[in-house]
mmCIF file of C-alpha atoms in Angstrom:
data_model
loop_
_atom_site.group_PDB
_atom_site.id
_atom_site.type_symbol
_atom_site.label_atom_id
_atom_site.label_comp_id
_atom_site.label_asym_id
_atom_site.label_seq_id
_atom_site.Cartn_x
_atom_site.Cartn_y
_atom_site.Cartn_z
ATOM 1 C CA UNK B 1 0.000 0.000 0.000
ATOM 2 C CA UNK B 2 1.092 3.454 -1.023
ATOM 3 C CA UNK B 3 1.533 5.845 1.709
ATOM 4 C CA UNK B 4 1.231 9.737 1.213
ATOM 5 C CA UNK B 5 3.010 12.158 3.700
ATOM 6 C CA UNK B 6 0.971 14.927 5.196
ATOM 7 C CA UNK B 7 4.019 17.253 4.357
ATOM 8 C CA UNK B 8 3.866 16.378 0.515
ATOM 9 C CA UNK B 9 0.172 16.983 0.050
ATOM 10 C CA UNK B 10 0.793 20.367 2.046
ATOM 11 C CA UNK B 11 3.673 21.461 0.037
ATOM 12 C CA UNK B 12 1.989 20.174 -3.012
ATOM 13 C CA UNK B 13 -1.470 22.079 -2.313
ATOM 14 C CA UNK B 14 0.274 25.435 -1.402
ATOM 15 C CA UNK B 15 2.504 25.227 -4.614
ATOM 16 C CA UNK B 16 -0.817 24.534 -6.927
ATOM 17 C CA UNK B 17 -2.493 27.573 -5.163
ATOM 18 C CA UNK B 18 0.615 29.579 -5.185
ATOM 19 C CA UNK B 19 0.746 29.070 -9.342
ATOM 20 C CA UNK B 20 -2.504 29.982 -9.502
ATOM 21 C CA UNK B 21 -2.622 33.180 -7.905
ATOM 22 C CA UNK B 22 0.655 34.386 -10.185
ATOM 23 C CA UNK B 23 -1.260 33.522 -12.925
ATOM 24 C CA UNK B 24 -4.297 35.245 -12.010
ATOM 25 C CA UNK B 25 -2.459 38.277 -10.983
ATOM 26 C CA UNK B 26 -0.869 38.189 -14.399
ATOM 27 C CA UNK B 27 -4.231 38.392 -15.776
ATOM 28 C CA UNK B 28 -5.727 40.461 -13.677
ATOM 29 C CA UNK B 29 -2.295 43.051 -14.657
ATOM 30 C CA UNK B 30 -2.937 42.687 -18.544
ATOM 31 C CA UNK B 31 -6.462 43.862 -18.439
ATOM 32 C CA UNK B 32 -6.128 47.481 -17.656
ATOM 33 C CA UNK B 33 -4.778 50.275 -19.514
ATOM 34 C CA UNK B 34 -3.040 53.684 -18.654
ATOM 35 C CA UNK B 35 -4.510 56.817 -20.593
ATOM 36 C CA UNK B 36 -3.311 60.449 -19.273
ATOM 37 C CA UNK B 37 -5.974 62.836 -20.401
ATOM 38 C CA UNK B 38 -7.116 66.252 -19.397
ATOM 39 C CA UNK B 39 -8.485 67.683 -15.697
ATOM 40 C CA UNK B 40 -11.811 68.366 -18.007
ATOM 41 C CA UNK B 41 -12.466 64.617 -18.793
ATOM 42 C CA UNK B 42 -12.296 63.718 -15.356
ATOM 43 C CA UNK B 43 -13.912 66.427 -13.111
ATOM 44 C CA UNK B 44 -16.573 67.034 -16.191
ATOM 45 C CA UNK B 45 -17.454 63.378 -14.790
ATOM 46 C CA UNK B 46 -17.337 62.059 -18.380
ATOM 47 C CA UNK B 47 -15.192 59.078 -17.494
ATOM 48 C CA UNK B 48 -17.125 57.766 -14.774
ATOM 49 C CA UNK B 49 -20.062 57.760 -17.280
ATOM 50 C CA UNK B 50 -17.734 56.486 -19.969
ATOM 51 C CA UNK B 51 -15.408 54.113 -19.212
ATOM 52 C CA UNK B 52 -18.059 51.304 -17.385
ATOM 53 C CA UNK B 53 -19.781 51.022 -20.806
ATOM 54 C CA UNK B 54 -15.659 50.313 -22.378
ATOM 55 C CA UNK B 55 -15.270 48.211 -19.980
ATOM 56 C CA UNK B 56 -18.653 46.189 -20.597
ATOM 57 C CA UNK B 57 -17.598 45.770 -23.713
ATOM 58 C CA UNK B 58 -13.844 44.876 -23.931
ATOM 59 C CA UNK B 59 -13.139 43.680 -20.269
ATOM 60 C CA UNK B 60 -10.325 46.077 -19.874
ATOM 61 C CA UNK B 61 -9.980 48.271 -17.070
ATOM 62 C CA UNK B 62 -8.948 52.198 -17.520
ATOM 63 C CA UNK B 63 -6.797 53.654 -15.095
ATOM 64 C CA UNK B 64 -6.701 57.462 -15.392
ATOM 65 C CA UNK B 65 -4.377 60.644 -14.837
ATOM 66 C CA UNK B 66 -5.393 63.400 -14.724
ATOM 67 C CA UNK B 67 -3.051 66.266 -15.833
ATOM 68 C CA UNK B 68 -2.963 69.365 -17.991
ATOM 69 C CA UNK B 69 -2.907 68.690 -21.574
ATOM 70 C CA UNK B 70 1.050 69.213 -22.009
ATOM 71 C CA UNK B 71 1.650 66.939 -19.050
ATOM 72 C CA UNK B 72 -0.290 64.292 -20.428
ATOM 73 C CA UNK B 73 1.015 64.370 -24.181
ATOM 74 C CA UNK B 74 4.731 64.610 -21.813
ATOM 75 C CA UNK B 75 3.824 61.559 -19.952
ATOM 76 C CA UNK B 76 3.313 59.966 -23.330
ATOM 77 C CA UNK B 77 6.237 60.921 -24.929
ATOM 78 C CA UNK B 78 7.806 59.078 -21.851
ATOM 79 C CA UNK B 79 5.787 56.064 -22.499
ATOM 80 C CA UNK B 80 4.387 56.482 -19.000
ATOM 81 C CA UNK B 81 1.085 55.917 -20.386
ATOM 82 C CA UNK B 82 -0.590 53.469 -23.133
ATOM 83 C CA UNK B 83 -3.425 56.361 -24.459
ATOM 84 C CA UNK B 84 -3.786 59.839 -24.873
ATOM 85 C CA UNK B 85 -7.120 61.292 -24.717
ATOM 86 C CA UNK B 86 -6.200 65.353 -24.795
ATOM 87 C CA UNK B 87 -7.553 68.977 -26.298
ATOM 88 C CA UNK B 88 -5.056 70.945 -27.634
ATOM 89 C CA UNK B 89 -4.460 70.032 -31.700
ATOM 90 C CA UNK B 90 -1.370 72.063 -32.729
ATOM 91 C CA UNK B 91 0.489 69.906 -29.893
ATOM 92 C CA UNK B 92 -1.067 66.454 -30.177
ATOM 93 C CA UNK B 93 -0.655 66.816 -33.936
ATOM 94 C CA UNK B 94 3.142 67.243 -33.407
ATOM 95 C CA UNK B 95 3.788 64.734 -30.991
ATOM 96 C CA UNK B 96 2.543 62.534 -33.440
ATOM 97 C CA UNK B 97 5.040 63.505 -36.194
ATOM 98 C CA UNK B 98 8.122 63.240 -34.076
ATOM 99 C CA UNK B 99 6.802 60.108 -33.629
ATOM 100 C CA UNK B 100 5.188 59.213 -29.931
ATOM 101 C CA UNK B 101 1.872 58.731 -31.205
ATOM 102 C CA UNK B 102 0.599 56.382 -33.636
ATOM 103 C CA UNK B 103 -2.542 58.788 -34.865
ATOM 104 C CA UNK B 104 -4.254 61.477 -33.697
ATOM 105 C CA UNK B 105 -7.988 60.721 -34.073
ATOM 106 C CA UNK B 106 -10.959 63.660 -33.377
ATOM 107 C CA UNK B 107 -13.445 62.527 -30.834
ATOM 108 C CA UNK B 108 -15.529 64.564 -29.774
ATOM 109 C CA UNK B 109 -15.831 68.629 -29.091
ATOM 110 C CA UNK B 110 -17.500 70.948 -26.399
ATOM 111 C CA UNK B 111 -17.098 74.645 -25.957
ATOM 112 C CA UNK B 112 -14.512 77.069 -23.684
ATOM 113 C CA UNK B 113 -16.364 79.842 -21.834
ATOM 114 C CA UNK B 114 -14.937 82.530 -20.145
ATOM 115 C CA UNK B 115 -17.227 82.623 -16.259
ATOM 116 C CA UNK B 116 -17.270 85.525 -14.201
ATOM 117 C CA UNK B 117 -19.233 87.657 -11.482
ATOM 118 C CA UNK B 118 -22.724 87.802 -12.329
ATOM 119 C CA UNK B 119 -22.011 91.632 -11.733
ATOM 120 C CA UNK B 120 -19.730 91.867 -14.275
ATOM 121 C CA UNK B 121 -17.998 94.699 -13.071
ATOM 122 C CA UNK B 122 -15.194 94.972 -16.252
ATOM 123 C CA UNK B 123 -18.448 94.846 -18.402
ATOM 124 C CA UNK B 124 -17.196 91.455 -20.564
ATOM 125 C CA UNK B 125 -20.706 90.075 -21.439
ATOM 126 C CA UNK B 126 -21.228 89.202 -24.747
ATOM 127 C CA UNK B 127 -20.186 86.879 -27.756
ATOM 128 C CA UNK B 128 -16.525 88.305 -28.304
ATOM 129 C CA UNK B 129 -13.775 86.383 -26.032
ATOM 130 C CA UNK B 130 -11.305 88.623 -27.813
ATOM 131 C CA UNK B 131 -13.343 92.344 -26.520
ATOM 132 C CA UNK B 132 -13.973 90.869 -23.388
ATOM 133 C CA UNK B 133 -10.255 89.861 -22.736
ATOM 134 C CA UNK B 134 -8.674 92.940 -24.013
ATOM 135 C CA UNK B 135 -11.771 94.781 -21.456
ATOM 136 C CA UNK B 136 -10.410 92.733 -18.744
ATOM 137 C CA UNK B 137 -6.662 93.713 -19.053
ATOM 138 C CA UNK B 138 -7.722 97.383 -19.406
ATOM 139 C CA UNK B 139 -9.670 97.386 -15.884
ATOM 140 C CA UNK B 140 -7.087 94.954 -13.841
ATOM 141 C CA UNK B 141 -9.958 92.643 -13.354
ATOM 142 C CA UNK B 142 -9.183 89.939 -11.120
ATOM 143 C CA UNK B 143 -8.740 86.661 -13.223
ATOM 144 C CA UNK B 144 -7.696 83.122 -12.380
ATOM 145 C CA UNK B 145 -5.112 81.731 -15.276
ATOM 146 C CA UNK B 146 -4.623 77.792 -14.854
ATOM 147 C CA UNK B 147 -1.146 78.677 -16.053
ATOM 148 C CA UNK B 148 -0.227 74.651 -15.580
ATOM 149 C CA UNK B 149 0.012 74.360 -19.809
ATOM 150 C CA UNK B 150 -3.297 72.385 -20.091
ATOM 151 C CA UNK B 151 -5.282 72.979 -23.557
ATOM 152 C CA UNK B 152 -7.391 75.207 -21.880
ATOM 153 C CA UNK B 153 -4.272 77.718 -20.389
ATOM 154 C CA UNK B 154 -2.743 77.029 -24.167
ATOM 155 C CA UNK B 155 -6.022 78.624 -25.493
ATOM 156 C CA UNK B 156 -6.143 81.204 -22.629
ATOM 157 C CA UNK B 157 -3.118 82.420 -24.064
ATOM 158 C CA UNK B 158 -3.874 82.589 -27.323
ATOM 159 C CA UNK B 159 -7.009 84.536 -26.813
ATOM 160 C CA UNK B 160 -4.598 86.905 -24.609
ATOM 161 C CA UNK B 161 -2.134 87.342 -27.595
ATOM 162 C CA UNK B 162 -5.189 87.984 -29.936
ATOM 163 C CA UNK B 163 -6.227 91.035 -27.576
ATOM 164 C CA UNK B 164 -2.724 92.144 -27.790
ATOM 165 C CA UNK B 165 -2.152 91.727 -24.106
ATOM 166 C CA UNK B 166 0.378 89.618 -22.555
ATOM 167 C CA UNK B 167 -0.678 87.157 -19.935
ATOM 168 C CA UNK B 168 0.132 88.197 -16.691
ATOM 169 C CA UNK B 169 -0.202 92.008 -17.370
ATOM 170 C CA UNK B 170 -2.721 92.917 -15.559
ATOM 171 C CA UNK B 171 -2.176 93.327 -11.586
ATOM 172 C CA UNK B 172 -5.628 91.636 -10.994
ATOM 173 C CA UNK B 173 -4.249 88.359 -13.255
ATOM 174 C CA UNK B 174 -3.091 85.154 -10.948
ATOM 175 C CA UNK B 175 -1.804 81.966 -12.084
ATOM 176 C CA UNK B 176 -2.844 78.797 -10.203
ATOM 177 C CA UNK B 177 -0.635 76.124 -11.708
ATOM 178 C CA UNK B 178 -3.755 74.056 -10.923
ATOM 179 C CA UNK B 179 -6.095 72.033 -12.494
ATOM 180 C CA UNK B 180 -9.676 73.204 -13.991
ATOM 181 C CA UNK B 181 -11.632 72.519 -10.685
ATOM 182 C CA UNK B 182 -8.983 74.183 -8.355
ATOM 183 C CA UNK B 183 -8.768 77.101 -10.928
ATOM 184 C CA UNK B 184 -12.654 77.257 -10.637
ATOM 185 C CA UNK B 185 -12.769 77.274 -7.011
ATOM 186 C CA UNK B 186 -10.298 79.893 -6.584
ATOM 187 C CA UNK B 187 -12.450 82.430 -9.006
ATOM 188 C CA UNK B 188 -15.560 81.402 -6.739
ATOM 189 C CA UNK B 189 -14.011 82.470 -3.751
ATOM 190 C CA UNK B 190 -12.203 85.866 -5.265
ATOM 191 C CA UNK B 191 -15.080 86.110 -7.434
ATOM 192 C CA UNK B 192 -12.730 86.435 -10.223
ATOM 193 C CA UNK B 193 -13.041 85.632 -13.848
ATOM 194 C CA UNK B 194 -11.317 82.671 -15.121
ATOM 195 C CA UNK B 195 -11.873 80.329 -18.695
ATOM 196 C CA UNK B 196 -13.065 77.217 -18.446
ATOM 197 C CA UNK B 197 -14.082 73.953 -20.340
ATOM 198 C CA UNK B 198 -18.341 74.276 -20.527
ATOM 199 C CA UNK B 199 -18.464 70.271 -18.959
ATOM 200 C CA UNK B 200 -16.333 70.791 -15.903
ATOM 201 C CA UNK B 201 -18.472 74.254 -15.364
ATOM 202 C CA UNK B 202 -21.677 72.137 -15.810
ATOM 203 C CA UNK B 203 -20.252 69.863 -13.368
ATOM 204 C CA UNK B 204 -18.695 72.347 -11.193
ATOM 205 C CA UNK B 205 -20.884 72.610 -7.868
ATOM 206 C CA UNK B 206 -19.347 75.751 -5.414
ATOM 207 C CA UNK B 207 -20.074 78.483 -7.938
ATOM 208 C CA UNK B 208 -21.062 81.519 -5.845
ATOM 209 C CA UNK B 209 -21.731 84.234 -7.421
ATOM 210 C CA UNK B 210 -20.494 83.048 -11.085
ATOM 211 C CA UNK B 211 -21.965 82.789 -14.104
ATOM 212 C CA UNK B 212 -21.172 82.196 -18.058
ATOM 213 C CA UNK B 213 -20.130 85.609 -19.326
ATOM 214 C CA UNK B 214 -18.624 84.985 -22.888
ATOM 215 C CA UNK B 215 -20.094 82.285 -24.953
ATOM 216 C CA UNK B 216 -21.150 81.559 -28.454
ATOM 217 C CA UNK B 217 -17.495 82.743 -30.068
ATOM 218 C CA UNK B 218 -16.605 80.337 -33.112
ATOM 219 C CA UNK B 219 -12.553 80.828 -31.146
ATOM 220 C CA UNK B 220 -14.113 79.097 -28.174
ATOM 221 C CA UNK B 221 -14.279 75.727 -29.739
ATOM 222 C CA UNK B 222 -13.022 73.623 -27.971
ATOM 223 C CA UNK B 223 -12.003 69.910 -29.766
ATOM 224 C CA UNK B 224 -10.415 66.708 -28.031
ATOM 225 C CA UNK B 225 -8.707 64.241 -29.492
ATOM 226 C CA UNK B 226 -7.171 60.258 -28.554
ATOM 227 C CA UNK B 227 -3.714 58.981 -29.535
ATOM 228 C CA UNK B 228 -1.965 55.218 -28.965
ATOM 229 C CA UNK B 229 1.346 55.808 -27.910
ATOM 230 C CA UNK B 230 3.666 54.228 -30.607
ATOM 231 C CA UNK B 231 4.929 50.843 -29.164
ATOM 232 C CA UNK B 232 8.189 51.814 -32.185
ATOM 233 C CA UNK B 233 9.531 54.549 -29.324
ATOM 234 C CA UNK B 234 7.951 52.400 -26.422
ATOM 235 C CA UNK B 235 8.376 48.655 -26.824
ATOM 236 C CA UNK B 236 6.365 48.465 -23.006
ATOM 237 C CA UNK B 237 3.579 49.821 -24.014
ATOM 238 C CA UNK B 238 0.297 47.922 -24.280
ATOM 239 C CA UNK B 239 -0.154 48.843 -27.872
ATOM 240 C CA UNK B 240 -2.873 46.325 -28.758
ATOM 241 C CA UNK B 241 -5.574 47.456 -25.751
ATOM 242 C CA UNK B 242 -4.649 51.169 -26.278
ATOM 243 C CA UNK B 243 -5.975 50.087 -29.949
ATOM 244 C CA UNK B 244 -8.910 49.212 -28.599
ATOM 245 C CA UNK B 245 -9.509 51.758 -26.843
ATOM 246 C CA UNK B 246 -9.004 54.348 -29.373
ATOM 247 C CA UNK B 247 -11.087 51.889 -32.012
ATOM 248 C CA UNK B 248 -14.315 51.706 -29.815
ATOM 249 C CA UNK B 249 -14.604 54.939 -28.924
ATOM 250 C CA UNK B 250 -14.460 56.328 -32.585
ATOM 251 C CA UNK B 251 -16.812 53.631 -33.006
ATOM 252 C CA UNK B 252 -20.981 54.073 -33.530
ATOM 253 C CA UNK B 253 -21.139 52.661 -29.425
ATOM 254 C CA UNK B 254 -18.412 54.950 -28.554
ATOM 255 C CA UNK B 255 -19.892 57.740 -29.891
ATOM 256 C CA UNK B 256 -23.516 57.291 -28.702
ATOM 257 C CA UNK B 257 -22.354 57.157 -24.998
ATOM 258 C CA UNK B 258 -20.144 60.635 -25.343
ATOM 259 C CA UNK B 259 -23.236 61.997 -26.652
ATOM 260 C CA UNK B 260 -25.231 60.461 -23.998
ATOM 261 C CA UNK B 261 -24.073 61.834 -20.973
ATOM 262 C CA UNK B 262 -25.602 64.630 -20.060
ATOM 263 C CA UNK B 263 -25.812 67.215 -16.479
ATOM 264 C CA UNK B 264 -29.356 68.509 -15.936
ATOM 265 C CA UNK B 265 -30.754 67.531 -19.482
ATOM 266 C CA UNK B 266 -27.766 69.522 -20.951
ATOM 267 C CA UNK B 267 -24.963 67.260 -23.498
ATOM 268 C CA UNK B 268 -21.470 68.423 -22.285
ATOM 269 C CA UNK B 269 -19.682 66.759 -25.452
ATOM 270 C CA UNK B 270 -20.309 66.354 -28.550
ATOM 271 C CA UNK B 271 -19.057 63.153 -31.206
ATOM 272 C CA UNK B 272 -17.000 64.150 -33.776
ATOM 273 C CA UNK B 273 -14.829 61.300 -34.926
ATOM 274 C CA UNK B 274 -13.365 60.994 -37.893
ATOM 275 C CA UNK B 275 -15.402 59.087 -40.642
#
């Protein structure tokens, strides 16, 4: 008769369970993804609508960070992340021809608007972001500049340089180095103005006494866009479920649940991918 030793069955047991929680853990590792994208997806609350229905449908997990646009197409460039999903063109377009991104694909598009005291005191109200800027530098208004290069600061400043006044030129002008929330706070509480995405505004909750000033302006357009990182400068990188990524939310289901969410019956973005 065979005899088995308690030790062996032991040692034999923990090894099987051992095996299979490495291999689980592997698993469980290879289904998420890294995308850096904007303050604006995130405190807009579009990814917590967003990414559950990705998920649904491709089993992957998304794991977010949050940063100004130029930190997130920098964390790409780095190969710190597997997906882009940003808002400033001239720079995503450009980190795709030196090479970090595989393509730069529209997505989807919302509005800037500049938000201010509901007294208006520098008299900005109106259509013209331009007027109202070159108003505000005229009257030291206070204003709240993200200053933290996000798309939203790189389109501040443009706007400024269209007014032909320099950032910063104004004694009531403050730079946060924050993100859009913080930036948004700060102008609540110094009842300041300050330019913000429309969704995080629609999503923004301490407003005091602000309101939407400037809206309407064809410059205020606002458009987002998604990029792999190129596995050619990044061998780490998990190309394949970035692709998937990028693929279903260009696609018809993608689309649909951009355009779905909505805060208070009101859509905060708008599908534009490519056809």
């Amino acid at each position: 008769m065979m005899v088995f030793k308690p030790f062996s069955i032991q040692a034999s047991v923990k090894s099987s369970v051992l095996a299979i929680v490495l291999v689980a853990s592997s698993g469980l590792q290879a289904q998420s993804i890294t995308m850096a994208s904007t303050t604006s997806t995130e405190q807009s609350g579009l990814f917590g609508h967003l990414l559950p229905v990705f998920k649904k449908a491709s089993g992957l997990d998304v794991k977010v960070v949050a940063l100004g646009t130029g930190q997130a197409l920098d964390m790409g460039r780095r190969g710190d992340a597997d997906v882009l999903f940003v808002h400033d063109q001239v720079a995503e377009e450009k980190l795709v021809a030196d090479g970090f991104g595989v393509k730069r694909l529209a997505v989807m598009y919302n509005d800037f608007v500049l938000i201010g005291p509901k007294a208006d005191a520098a008299g900005v109200k109106g259509q013209d972001i331009v007027a109202a800027l070159k108003k505000l530098a005229a009257t030291n208004a206070s204003f709240v500049s993200r200053g933290d290069k996000s798309g939203t600061h790189a389109a501040e400043l443009r706007f400024w340089k269209q007014a032909g006044a320099e950032a910063g030129k104004g004694s009531g002008y403050k730079e946060c180095g924050c993100g859009m929330g913080p930036a948004l706070n700060i102008a609540s509480s110094e009842n300041a103005y300050v330019l913000s995405d429309r969704g995080t505004w629609l999503n923004f909750k301490n407003r005091g006494d602000l309101a939407i000033l400037v809206e309407g302006d064809n410059k205020l357009f606002n458009q987002y866009g998604v990029i792999a990182v190129n596995p050619a400068k990044h061998p780490h990188v998990k190309a394949a479920d970035a692709q998937k990524f990028v693929d279903w939310v260009v696609s018809p289901t993608g689309q649909a649940s951009i355009a779905s969410y909505k805060i208070g019956g009101e859509q905060l973005f708008f599908p534009n991918a490519a056809k």
